[in-house]
mmCIF file of C-alpha atoms in Angstrom:
data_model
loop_
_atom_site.group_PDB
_atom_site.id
_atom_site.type_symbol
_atom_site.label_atom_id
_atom_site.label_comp_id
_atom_site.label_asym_id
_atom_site.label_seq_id
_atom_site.Cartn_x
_atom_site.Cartn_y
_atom_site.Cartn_z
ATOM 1 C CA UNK P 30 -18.035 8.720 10.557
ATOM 2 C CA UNK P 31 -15.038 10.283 12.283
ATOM 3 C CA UNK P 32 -11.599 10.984 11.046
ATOM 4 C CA UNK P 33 -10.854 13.463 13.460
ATOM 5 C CA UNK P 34 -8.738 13.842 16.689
ATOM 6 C CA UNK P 35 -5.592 11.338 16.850
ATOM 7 C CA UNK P 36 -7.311 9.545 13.988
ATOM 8 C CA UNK P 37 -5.207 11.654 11.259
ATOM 9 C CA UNK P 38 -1.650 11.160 12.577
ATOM 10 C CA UNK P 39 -1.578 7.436 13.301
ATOM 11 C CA UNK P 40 -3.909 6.787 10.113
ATOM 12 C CA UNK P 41 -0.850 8.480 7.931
ATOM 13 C CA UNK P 42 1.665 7.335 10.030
ATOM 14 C CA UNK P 43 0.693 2.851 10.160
ATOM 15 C CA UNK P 44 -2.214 2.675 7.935
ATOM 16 C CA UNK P 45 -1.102 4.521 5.129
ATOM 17 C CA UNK P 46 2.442 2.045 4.332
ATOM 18 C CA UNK P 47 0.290 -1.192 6.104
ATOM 19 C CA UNK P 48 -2.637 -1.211 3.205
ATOM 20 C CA UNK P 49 -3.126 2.172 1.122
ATOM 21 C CA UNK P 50 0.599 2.249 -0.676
ATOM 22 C CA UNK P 51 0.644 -0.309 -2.811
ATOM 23 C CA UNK P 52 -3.179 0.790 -3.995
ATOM 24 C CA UNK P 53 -2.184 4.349 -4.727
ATOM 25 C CA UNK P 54 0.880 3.483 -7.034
ATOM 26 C CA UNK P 55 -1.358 1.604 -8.589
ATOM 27 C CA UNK P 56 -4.003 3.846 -9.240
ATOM 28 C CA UNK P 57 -2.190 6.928 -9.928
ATOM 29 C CA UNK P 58 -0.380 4.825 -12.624
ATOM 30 C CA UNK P 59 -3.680 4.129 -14.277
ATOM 31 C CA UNK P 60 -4.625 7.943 -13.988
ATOM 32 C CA UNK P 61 -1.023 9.146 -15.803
ATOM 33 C CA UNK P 62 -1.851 6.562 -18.176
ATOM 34 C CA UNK P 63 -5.060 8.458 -19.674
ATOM 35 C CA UNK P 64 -2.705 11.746 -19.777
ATOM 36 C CA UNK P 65 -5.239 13.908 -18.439
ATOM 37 C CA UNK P 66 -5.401 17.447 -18.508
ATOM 38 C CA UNK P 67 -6.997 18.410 -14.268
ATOM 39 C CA UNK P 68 -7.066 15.573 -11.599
ATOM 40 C CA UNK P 69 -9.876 16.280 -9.352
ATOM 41 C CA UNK P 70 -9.867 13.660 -6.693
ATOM 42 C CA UNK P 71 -12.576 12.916 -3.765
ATOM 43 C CA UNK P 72 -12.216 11.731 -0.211
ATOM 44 C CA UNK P 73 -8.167 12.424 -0.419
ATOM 45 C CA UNK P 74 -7.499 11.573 2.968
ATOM 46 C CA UNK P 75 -3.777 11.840 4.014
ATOM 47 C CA UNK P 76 -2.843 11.927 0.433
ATOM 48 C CA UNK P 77 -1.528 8.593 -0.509
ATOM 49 C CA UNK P 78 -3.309 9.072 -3.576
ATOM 50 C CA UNK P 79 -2.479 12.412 -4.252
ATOM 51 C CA UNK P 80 1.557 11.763 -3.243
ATOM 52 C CA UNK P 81 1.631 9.468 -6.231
ATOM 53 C CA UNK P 82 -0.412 11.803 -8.280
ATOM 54 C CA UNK P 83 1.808 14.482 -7.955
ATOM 55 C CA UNK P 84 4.842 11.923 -8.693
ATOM 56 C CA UNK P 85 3.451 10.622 -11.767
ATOM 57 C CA UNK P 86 1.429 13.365 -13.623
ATOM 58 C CA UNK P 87 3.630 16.233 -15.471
ATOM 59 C CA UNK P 88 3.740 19.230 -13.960
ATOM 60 C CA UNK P 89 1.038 21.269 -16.551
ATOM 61 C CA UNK P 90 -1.606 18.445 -14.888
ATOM 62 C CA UNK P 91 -3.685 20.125 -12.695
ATOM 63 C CA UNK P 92 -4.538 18.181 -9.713
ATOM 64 C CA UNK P 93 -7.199 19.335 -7.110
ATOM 65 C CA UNK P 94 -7.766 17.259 -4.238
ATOM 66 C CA UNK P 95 -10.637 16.825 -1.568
ATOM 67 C CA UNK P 96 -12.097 15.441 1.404
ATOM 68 C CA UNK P 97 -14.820 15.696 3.743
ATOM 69 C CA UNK P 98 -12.088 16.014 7.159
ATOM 70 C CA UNK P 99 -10.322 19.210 7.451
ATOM 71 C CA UNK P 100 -7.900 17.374 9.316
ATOM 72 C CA UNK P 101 -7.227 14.732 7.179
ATOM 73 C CA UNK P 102 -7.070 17.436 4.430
ATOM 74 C CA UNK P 103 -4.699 19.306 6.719
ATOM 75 C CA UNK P 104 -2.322 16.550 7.248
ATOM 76 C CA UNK P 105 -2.173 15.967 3.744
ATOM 77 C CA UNK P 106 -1.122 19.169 2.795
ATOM 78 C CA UNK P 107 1.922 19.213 4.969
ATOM 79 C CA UNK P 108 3.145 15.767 3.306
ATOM 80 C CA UNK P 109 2.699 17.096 -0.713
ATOM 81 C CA UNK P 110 6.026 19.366 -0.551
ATOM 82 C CA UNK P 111 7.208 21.017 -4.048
ATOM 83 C CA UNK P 112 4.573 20.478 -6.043
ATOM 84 C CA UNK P 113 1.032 23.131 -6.876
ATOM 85 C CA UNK P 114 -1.814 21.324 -5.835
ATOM 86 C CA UNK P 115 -5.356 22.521 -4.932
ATOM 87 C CA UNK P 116 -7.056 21.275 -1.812
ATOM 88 C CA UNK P 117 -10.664 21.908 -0.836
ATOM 89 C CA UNK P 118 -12.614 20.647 1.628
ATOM 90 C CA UNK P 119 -15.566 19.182 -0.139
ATOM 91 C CA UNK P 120 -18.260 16.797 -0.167
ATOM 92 C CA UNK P 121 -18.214 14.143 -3.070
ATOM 93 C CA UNK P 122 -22.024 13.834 -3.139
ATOM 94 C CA UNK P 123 -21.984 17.673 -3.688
ATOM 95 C CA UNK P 124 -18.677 18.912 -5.508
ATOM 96 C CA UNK P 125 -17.908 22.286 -6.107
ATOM 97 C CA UNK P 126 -16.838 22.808 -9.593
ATOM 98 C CA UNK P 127 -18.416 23.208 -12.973
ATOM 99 C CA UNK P 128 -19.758 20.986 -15.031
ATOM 100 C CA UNK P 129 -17.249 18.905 -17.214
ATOM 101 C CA UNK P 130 -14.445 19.995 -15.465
ATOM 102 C CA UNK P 131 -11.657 17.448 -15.481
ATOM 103 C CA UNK P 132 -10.725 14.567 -17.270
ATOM 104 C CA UNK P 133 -10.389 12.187 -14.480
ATOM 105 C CA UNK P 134 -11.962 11.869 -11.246
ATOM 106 C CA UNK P 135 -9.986 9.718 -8.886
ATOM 107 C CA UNK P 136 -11.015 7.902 -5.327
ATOM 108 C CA UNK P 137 -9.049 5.312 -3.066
ATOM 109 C CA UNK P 138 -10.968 3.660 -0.557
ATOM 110 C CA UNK P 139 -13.478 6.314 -0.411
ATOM 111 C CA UNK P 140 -16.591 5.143 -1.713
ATOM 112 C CA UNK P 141 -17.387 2.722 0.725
ATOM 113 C CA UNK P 142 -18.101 5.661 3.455
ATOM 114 C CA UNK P 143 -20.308 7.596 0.941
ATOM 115 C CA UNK P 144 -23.903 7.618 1.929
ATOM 116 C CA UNK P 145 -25.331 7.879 -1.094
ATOM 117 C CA UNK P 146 -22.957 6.364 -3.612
ATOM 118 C CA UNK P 147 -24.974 6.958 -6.737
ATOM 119 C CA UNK P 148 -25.491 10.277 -5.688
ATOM 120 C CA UNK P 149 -21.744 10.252 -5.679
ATOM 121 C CA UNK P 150 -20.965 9.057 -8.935
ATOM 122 C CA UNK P 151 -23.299 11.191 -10.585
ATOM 123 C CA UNK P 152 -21.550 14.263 -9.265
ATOM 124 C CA UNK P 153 -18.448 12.600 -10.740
ATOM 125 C CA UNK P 154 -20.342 12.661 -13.946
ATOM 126 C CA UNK P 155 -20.889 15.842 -13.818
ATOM 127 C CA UNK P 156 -17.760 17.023 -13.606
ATOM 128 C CA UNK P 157 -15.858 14.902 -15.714
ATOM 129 C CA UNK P 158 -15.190 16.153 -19.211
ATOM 130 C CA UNK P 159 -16.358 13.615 -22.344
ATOM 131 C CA UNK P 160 -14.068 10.366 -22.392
ATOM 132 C CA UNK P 161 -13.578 11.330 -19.038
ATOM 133 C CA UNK P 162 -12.743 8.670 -16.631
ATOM 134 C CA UNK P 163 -14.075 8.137 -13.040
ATOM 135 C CA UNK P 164 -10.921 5.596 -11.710
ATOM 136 C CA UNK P 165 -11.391 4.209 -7.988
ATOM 137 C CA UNK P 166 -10.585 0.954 -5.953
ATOM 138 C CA UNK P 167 -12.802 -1.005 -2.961
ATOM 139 C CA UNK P 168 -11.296 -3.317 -0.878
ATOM 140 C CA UNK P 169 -12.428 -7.406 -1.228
ATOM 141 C CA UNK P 170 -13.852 -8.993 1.419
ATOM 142 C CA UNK P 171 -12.481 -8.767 4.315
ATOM 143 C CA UNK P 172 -11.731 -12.803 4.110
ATOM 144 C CA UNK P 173 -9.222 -12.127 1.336
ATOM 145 C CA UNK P 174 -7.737 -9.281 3.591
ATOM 146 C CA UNK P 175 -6.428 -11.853 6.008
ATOM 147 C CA UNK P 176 -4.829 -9.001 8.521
ATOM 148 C CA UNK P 177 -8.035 -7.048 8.681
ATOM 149 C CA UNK P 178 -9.710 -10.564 9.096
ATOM 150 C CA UNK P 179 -7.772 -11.547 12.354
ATOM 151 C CA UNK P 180 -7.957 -7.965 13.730
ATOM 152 C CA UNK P 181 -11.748 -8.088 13.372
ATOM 153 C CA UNK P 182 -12.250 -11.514 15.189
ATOM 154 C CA UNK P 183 -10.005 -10.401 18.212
ATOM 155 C CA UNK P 184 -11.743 -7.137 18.215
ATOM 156 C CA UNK P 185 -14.941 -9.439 18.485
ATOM 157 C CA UNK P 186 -13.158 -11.845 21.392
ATOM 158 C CA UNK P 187 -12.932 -8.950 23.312
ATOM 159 C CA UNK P 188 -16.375 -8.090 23.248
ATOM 160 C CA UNK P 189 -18.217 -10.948 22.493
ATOM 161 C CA UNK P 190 -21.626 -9.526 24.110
ATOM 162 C CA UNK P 191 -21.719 -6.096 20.934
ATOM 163 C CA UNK P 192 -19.102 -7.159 18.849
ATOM 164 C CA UNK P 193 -18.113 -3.911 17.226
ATOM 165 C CA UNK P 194 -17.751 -4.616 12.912
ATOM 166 C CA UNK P 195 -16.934 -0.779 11.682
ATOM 167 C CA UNK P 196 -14.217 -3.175 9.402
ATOM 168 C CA UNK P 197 -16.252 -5.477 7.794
ATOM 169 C CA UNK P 198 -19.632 -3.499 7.494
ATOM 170 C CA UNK P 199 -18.085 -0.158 6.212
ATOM 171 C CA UNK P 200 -14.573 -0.561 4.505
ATOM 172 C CA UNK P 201 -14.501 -3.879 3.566
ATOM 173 C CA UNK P 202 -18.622 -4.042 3.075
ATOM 174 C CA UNK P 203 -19.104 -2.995 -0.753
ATOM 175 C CA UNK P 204 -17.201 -5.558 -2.732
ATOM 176 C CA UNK P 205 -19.471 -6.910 -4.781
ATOM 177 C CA UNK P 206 -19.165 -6.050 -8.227
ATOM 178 C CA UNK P 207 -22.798 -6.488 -9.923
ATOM 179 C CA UNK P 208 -24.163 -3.856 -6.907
ATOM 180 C CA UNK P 209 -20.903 -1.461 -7.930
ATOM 181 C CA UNK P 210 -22.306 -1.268 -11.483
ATOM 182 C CA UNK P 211 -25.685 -0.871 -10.565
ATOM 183 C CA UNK P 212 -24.966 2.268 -8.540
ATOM 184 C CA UNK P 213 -22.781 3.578 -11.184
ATOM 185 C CA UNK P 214 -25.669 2.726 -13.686
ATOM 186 C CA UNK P 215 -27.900 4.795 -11.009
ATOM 187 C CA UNK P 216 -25.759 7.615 -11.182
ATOM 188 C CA UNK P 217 -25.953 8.210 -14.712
ATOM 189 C CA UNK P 218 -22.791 6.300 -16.361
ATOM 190 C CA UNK P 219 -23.855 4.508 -19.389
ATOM 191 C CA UNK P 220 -20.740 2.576 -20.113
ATOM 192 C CA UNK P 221 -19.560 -0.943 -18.612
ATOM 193 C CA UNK P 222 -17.460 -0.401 -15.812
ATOM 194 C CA UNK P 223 -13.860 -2.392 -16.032
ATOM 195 C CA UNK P 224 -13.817 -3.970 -12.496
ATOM 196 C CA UNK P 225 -10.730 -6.372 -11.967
ATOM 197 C CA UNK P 226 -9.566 -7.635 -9.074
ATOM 198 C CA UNK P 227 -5.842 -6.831 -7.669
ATOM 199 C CA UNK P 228 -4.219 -8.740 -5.470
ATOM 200 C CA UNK P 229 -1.450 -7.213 -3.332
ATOM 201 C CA UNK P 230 1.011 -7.601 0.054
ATOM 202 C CA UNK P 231 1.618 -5.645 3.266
ATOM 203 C CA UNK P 232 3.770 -5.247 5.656
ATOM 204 C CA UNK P 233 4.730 -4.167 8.943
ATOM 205 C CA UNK P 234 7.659 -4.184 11.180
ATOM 206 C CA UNK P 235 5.711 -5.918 14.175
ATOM 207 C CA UNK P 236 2.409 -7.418 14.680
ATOM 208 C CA UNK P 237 1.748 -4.214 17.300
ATOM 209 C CA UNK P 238 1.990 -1.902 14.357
ATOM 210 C CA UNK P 239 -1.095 -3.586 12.416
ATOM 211 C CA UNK P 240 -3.089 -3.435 15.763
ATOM 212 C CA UNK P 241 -2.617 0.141 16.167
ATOM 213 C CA UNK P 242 -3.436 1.128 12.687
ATOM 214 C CA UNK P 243 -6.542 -0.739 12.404
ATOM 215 C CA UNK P 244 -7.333 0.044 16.026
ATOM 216 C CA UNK P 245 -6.454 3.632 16.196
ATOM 217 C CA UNK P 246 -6.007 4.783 12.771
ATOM 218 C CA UNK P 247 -9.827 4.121 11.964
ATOM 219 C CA UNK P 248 -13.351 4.669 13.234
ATOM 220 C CA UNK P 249 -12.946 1.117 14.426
ATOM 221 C CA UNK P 250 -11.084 3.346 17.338
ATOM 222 C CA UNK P 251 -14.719 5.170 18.345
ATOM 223 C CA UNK P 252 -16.549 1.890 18.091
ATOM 224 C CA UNK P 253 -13.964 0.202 21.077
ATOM 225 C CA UNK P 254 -13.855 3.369 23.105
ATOM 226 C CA UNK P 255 -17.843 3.343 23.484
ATOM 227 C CA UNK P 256 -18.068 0.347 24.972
ATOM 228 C CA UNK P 257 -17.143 -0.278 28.324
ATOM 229 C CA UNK P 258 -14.825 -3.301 29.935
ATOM 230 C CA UNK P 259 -11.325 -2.319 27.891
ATOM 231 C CA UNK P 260 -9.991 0.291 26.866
ATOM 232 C CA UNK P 261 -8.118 1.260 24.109
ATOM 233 C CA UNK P 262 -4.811 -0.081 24.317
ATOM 234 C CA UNK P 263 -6.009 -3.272 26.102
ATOM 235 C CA UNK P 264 -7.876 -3.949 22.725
ATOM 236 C CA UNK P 265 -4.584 -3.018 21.171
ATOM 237 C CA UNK P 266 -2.618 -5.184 22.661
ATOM 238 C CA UNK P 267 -5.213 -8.278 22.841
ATOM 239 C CA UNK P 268 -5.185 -8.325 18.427
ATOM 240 C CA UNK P 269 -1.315 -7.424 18.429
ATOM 241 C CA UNK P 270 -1.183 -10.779 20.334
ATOM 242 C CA UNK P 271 -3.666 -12.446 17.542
ATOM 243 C CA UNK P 272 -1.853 -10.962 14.764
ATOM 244 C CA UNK P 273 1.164 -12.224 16.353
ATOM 245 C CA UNK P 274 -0.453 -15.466 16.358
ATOM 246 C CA UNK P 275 -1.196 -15.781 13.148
ATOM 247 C CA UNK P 276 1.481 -14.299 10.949
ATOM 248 C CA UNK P 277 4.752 -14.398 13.534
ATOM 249 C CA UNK P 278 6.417 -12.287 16.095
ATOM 250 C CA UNK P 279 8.627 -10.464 13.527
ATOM 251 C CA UNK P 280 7.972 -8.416 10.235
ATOM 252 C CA UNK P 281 4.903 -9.073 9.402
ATOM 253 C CA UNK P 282 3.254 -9.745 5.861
ATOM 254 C CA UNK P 283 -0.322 -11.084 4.308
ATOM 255 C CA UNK P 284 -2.309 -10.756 1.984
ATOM 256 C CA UNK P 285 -4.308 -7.876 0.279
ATOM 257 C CA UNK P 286 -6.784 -7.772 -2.301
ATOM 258 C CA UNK P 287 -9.208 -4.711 -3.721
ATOM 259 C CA UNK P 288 -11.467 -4.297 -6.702
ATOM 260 C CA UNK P 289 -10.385 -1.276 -8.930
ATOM 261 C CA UNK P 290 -12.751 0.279 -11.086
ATOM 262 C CA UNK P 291 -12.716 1.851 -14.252
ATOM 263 C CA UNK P 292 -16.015 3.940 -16.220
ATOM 264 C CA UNK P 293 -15.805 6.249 -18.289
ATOM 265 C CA UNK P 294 -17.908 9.074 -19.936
#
């Protein structure tokens, strides 16, 4: 899956505010909370996450932080001024550091794209120090992510004949939370995950600002431009006009909700 070519910029410059904010306040507040000594933290992205991290945690914490995308990881870099952190471009099913490691391993909105989540957490096992803590956060359903909702359904109207669903099958596709403690059981944690439910808002200045992030800042953006009959912005403009719809013509705000998830060693 993707994350490459105009995907970066207008994924850190609409998605990032729209949905991932709020999140990575939140989770970087649990993380300072546990006082940990090194940060390592998987499928960085932009560096929401990491922003907050390096905001929050004193300045003897070490963080490292990863990702799959070299340019995600790239754009990142440029936006964490001031403060030592160490990127690598690494896979979380596959992480390159020593056993027991860090005391925290940290992931927003990552897990969902993981192919082998299990595989996944048991890396994060192995890395993690004892009373270590693996912190990350899934989005709900996509029904209780009411932007995200309407963008998918005027994605669909568009192409009614191969509806594309990249949002509801990949990000917003692993919210249940019996199967997230049975993969976290699979991967070798032995403890009872904390899984609680946070409810959030976002906003936007305009209805056309959702519909490009979720449009162009994701790999929704491949699924519409490989199928033929409208292009890009034509999609862009037809769930602007939904979102519109729905929420007003002005600023626009709805709901949010994710599952955060605590385990620790």
């Amino acid at each position: 899956m993707s994350f490459e070519g105009a995907i970066p910029d207008v994924y850190e410059q609409y998605l990032v505010p729209l949905l991932f904010r709020p999140y990575a306040r939140d989770l970087a507040g649990r993380v300072a909370e546990r006082r940990p000594r090194d940060v390592i933290e998987t499928a960085a992205g932009t560096g929401a996450v990491t922003r907050e991290l390096a905001a929050v945690l004193p300045g003897e914490t070490s963080i490292t932080a990863t990702d799959l995308s070299r340019p995600m990881l790239d754009r990142a870099r440029a936006l964490v001024p001031g403060r030592p952190v160490r990127w690598a471009e690494a896979d979380a099913m596959a992480l390159p550091f020593p056993d027991g490691s860090c005391d925290a391993v940290v992931c927003q909105f990552g897990v969902m794209f993981f192919p082998d989540r299990p595989r996944a957490f048991g890396e994060a096992l192995r890395v993690l120090r004892p009373g270590g803590a693996l912190l990350f956060n899934v989005w709900d359903a996509i029904e209780a992510n009411g932007l995200s909702a309407v963008a998918e359904a005027a994605v669909a109207g568009v192409f009614p004949a191969d509806p594309p669903d990249f949002l509801s099958r990949v990000p917003y596709g692993y919210h249940d939370a019996a199967t997230i403690a049975r993969d976290l059981a699979d991967g070798g944690f032995t403890s009872t995950p904390r899984i609680e439910t946070v409810a959030e808002r976002c906003r936007a200045a305009s209805a056309r600002e959702v519909a490009v992030a979720l449009c162009q800042g994701t790999p929704l953006r491949t699924e519409i431009e490989a199928r033929a009959g409208s292009t890009l912005d034509e999609v862009t403009r037809a769930v602007g006009a939904a979102v519109a719809e729905r929420f007003g013509t002005g600023p626009v705000e709805g709901p949010l909700s994710a599952l955060v998830v605590t385990v620790t060693r």
